[in-house]
Coordinates of C-alpha atoms and ligand atoms in Angstrom, one line a residue:
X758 CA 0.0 0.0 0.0
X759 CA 1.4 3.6 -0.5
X760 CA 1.9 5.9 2.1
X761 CA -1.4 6.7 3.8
X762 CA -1.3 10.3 5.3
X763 CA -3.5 10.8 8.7
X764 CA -7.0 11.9 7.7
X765 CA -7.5 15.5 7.9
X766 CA -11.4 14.6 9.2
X767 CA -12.7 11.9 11.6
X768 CA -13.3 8.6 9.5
X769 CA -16.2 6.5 11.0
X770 CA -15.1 3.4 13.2
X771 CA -16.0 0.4 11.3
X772 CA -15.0 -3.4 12.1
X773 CA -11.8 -4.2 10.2
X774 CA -11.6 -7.3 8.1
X775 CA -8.8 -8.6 5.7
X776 CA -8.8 -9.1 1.8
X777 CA -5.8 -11.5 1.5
X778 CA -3.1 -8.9 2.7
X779 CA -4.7 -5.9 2.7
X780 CA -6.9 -5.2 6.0
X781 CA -10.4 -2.9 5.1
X782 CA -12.1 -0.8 7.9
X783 CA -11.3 -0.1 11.4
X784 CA -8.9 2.6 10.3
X785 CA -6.8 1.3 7.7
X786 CA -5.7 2.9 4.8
X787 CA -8.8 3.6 2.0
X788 CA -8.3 1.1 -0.1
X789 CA -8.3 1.5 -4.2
X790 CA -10.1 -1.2 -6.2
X791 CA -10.3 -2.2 -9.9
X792 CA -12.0 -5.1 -11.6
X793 CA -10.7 -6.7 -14.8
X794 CA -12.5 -6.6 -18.5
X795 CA -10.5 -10.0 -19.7
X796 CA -12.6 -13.3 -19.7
X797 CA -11.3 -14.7 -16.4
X798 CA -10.6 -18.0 -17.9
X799 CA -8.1 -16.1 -20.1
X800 CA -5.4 -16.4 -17.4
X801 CA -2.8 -14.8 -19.6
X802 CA -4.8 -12.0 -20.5
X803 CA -6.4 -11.8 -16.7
X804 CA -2.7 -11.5 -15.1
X805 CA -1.5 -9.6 -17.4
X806 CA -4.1 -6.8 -16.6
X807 CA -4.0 -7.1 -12.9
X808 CA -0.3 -6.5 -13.4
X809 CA -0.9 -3.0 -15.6
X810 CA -3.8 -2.5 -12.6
X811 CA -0.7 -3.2 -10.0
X812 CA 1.3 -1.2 -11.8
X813 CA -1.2 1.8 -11.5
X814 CA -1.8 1.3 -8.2
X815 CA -4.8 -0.9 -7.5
X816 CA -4.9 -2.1 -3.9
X817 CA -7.4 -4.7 -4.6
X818 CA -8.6 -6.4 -7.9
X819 CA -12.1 -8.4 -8.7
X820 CA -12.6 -10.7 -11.7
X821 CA -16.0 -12.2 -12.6
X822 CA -16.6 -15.3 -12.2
X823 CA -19.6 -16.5 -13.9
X824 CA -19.0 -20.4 -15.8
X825 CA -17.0 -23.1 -14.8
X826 CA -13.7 -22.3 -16.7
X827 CA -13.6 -19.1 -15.1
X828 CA -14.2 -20.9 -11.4
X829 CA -11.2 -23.1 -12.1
X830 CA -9.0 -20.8 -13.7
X831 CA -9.3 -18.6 -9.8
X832 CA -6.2 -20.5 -8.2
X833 CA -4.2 -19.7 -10.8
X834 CA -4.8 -16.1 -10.8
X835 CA -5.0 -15.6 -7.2
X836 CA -1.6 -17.3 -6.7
X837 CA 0.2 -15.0 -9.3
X838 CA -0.9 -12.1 -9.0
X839 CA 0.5 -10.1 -6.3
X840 CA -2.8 -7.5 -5.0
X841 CA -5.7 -9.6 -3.1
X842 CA -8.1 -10.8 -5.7
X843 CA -12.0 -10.7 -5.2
X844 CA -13.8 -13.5 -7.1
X845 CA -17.4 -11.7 -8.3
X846 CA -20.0 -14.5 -7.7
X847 CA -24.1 -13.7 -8.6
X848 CA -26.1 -17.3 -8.2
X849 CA -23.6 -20.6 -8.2
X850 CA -22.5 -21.5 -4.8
X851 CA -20.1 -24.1 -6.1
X852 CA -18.1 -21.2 -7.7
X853 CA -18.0 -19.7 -3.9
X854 CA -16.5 -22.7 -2.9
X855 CA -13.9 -23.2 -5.4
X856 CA -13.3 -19.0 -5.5
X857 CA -12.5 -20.0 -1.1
X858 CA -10.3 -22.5 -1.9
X859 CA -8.4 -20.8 -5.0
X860 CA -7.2 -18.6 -2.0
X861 CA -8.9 -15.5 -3.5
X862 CA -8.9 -12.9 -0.7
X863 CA -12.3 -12.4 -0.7
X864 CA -15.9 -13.4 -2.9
X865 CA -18.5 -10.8 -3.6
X866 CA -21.9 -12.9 -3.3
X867 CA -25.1 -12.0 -2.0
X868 CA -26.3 -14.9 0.5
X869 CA -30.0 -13.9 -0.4
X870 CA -29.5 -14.9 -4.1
X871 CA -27.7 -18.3 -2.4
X872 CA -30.5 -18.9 -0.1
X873 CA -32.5 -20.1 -3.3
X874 CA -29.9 -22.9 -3.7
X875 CA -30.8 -25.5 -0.6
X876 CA -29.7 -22.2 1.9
X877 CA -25.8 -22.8 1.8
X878 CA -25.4 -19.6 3.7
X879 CA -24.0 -21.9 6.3
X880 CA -21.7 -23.6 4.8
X881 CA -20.3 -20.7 2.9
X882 CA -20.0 -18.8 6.0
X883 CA -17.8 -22.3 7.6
X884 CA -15.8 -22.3 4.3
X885 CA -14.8 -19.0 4.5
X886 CA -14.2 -19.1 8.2
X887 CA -12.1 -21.8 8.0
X888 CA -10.2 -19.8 4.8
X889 CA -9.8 -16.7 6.6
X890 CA -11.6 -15.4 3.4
X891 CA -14.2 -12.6 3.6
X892 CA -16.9 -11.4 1.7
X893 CA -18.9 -8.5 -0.1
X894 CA -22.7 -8.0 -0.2
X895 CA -23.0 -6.0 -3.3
X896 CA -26.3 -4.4 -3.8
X897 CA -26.5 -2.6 -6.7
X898 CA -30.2 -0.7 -7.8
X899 CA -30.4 -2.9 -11.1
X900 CA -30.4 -6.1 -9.5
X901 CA -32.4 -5.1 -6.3
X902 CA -34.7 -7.6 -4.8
X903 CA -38.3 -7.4 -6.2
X904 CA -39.2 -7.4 -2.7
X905 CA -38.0 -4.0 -2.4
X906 CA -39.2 -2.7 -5.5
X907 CA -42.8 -3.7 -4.3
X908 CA -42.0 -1.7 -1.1
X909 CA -40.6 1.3 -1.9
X910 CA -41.9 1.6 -5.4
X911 CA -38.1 1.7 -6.7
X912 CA -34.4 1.6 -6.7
X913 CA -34.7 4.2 -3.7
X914 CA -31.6 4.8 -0.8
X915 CA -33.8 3.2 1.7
X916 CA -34.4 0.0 -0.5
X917 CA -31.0 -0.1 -1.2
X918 CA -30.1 0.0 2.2
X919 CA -32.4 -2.5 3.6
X920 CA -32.0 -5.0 1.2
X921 CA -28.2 -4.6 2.1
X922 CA -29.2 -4.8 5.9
X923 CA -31.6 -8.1 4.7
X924 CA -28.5 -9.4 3.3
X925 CA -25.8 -8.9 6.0
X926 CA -28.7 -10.2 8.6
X927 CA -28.4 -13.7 7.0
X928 CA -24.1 -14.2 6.9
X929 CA -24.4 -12.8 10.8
X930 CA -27.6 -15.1 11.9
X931 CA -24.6 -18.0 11.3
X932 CA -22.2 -15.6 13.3
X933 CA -20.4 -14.6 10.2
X934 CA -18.9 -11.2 10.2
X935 CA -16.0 -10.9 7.9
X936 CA -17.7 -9.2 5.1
X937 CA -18.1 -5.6 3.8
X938 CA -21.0 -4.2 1.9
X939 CA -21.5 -1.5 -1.2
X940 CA -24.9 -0.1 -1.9
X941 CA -24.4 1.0 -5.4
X942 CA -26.9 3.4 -7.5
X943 CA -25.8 5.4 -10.7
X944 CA -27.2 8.3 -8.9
X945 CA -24.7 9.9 -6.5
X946 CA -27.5 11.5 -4.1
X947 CA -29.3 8.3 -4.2
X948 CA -26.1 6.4 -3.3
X949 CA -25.1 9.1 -0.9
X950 CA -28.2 8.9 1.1
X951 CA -28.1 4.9 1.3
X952 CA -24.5 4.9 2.4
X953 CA -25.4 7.1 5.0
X954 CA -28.5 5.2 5.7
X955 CA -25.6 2.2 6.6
X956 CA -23.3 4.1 7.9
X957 CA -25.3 5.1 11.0
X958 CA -27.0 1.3 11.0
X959 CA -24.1 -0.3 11.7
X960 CA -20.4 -1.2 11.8
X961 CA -20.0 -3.1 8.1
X962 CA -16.9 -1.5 6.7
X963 CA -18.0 0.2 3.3
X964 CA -17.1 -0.4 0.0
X965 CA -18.0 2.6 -2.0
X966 CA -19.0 2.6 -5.9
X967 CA -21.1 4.5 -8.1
X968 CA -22.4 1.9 -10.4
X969 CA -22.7 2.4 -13.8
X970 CA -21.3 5.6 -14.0
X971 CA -20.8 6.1 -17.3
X972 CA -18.0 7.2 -19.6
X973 CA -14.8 8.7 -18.2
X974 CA -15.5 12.2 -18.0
X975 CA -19.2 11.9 -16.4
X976 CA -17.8 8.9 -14.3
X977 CA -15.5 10.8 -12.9
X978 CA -17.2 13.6 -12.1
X979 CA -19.7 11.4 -10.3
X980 CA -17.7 9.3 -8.6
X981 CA -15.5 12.1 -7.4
X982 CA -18.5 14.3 -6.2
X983 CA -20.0 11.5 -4.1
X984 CA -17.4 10.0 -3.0
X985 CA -15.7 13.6 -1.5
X986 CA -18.8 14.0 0.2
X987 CA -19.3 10.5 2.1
X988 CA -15.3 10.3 2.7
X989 CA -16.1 14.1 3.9
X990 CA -18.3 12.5 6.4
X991 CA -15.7 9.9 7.2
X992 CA -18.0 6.6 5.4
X993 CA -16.0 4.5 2.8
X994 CA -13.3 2.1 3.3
X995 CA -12.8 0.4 0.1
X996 CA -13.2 2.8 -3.3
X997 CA -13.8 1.6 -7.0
X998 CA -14.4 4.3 -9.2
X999 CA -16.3 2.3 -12.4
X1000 CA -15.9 3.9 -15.8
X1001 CA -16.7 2.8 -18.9
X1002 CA -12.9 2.7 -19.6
X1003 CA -10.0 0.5 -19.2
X1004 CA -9.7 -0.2 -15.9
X1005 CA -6.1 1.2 -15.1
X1006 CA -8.5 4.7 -15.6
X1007 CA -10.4 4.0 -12.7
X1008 CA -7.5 3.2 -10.5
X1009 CA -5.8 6.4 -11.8
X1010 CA -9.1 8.3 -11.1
X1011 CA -9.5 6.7 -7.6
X1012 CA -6.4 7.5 -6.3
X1013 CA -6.6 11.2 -7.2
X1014 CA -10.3 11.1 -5.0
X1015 CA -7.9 9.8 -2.1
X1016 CA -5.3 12.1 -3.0
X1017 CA -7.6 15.2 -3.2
X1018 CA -9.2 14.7 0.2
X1019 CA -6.0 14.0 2.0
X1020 CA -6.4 10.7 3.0
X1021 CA -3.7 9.5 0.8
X1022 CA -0.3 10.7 0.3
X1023 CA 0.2 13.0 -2.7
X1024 CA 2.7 11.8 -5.8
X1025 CA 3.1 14.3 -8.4
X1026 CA 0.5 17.2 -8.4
X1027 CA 1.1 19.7 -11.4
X1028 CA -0.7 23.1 -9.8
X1029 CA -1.6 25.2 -13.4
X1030 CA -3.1 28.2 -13.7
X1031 CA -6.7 28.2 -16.2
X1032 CA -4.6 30.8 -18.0
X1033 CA -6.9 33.9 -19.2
X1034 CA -6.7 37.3 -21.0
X1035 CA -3.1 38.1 -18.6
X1036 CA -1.5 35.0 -20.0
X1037 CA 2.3 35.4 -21.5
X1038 CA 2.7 31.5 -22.6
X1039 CA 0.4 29.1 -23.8
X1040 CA -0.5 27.7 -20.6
X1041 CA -2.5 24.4 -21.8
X1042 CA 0.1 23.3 -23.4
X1043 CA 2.9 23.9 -21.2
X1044 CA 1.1 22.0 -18.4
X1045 CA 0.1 19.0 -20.9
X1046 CA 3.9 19.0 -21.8
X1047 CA 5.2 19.3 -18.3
X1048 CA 2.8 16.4 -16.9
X1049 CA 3.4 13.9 -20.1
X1050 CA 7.0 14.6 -18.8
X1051 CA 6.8 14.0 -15.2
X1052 CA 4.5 11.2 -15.2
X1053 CA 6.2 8.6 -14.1
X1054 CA 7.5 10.2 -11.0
X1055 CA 6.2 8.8 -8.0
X1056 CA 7.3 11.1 -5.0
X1057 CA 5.6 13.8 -3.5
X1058 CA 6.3 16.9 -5.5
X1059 CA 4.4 19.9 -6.3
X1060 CA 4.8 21.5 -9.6
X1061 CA 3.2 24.7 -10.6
X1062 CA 3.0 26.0 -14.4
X1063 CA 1.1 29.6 -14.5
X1064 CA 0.6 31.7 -17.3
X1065 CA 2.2 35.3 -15.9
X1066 CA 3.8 37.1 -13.8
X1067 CA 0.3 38.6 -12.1
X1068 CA -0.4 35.5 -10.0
X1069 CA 1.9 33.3 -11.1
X1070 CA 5.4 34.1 -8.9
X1071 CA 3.1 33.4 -5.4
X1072 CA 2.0 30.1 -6.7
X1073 CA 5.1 28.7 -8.0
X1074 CA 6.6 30.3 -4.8
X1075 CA 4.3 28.1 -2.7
X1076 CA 5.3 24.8 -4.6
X1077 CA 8.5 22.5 -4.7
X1078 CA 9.2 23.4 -8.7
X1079 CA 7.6 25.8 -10.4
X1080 CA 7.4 28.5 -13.3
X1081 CA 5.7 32.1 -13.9
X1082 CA 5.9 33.2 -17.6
X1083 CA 6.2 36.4 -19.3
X1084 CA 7.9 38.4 -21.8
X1085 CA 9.0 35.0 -23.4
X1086 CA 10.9 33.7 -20.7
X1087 CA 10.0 31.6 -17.6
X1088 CA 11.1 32.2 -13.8
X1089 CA 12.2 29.3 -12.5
X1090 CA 11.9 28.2 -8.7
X1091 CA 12.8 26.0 -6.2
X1092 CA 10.9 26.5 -3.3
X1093 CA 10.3 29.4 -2.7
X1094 CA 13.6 31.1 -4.7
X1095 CA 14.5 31.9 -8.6
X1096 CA 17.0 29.6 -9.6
X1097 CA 17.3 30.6 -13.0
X1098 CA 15.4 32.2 -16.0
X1099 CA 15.1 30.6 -19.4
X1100 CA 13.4 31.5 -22.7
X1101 CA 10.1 30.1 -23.3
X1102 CA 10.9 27.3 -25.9
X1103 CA 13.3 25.9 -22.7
X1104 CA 10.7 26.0 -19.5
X1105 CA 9.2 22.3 -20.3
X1106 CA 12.7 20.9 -20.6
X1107 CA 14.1 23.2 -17.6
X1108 CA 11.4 22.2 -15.2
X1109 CA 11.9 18.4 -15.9
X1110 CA 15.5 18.4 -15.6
X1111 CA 15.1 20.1 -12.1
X1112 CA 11.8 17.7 -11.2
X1113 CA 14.0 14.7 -11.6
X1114 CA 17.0 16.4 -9.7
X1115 CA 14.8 17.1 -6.9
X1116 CA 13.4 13.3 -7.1
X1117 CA 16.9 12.4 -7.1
X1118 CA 17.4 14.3 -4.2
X1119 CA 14.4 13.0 -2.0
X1120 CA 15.4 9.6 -2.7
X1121 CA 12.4 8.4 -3.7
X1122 CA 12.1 7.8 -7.0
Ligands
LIG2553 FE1 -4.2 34.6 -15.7 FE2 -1.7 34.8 -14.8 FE3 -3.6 33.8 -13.2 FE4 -2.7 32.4 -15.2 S1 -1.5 33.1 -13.4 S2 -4.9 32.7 -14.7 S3 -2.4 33.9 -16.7 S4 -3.5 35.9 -14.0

């Protein structure tokens, strides 16, 4: 896991529970989840995308599981790949089994669509006792019990959250515990409210997700506005931002959510300026350029690319690396002081020799 600052804002206790290595709730670091596009029973192709996924920074990775070749290819994947893997189960108990002893960290599975199988809610629960493997009640508003349709005349927080209570109440009525829960809606106040509605019900740690969220511009928007304001309130322990994208996306955009609200450590952040009528360079592209150059730095540095001389000196001031443009030329600094001043045409290759100096420096790269 990457380094995990202290959150700036009280996070709400929850009960802590492990996916393979990587403990969720009771305080541990927000966790950032992906979950694969391959066919499952593609091992190659399955490993070799948890692997880009690692490389992004995924914490956690879930591959469906729903035929037989997929169920048996699970012990293969969950011994190579090196994040927790979450096996995504809908109706087959037998794939639960197998997905518990494949050694997948966890299985997503909702007992009350098991219960319609001979009730094997038990014997799951003993299986992944005896595995030290937990579990996920998903609900998610398109595939929410007709029951609660009936009731509250849709896909509406409360329903969500009471079929998700419903749920949890049959894993704990055979003293099960290890499990987290997501309550997803493509709406984010819908999904909002039924978080909420959890978070003061109980102690479940929360796996957050706005379902269906769309492309990546919309999904990210929506992810990132619900998500700041239930982490805000201290409710999420697990994040998957779900885009209709290639996964790595979502791990990118995930990370930045954590990032933005503190509760993860900052990497690179590139602080530009919009530019407007006062600008002396090109602005857009001198911060596209400067962030294609710098992006595969990994340590904490703040770079800031502004457009003048008006506002631009404080802000690059403030930062570790930064530049204020004008007449042509660029003002270099290193926090806080000019350290040199180079024509335009040089800023982009200036401020990435002196980014990876300063890497160099901090040891961390
Ligand atoms: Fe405009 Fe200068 Fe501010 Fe950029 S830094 S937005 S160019 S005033």
């Amino acid at each position: 896991m990457p380094k995990v600052k202290e959150a700036p804002f009280p996070r709400r206790k929850t009960r802590r529970i492990n996916v393979g290595s990587v403990p969720v709730g009771g305080g541990s670091p927000i966790s950032v989840q992906s979950m694969t596009t391959t066919k499952t029973y593609d091992i190659g192709a399955t490993l070799q995308q948890i692997a880009e996924l690692t490389a992004a920074g995924c914490d956690i990775v879930r591959v469906a599981c729903p035929t037989d070749k997929d169920a048996e290819a699970l012990s293969i994947i969950a011994k190579q790949s090196t994040i927790p893997v979450i096996a995504d189960i809908h109706f087959q108990p037998r794939y639960v089994f197998a997905a518990i002893e494949a050694g997948c960290g966890a299985v997503r599975v909702n007992p009350g669509n098991i219960r319609r199988f001979d009730d094997q809610v038990a014997e799951i629960t003993r299986a992944a006792s005896d595995h030290g493997t937990s579990l996920r009640i998903g609900v998610n508003a398109g595939s929410l019990d007709k029951r609660m349709y009936a009731k509250y005349g849709g896909a509406t927080a409360e329903a969500l959250a009471e079929s998700a209570m419903w749920e949890a109440s049959l894993f704990e009525e055979h003293g099960f515990h290890d499990f987290k829960i997501s309550v997803k809606h493509h709406d984010p106040v819908t999904m909002i409210r039924a978080y909420e509605i959890l978070a003061d019900a109980g102690d479940w740690p929360l796996h957050l997700g706005v379902t269906e969220a769309g492309p990546a511009f919309q999904g990210t928007i929506k992810s990132a506005t619900a998500f700041g304001a239930l982490l805000r309130e201290g409710i999420g322990d697990t994040i998957r931002v779900s885009l209709s994208a290639p996964p790595v996306e979502e791990v990118k955009v995930g990370i930045q959510i954590l990032q933005s609200m503190g509760l993860r450590e900052r990497t690179l952040e590139i602080v530009s300026c919009p530019s407007c009528g006062r600008a002396q360079v090109d602005v857009y592209t001198l911060a596209e350029e400067v962030t294609e150059g710098l992006k595969d730095l990994t340590v904490p540095l703040r770079v800031a690319v502004m457009g003048c001389v008006v506002n631009g000196p404080g802000e690059a001031r403030e930062a570790d690396l930064g530049v204020a443009s004008g007449n042509g030329k660029g003002q270099i600094f290193i926090r806080g002081d000019v350290v040199e001043t180079v024509p335009e045409d040089q800023i982009v290759e200036c401020l990435i020799r002196h980014a990876n100096a300063l890497a160099e420096e901090m040891g961390l790269e």
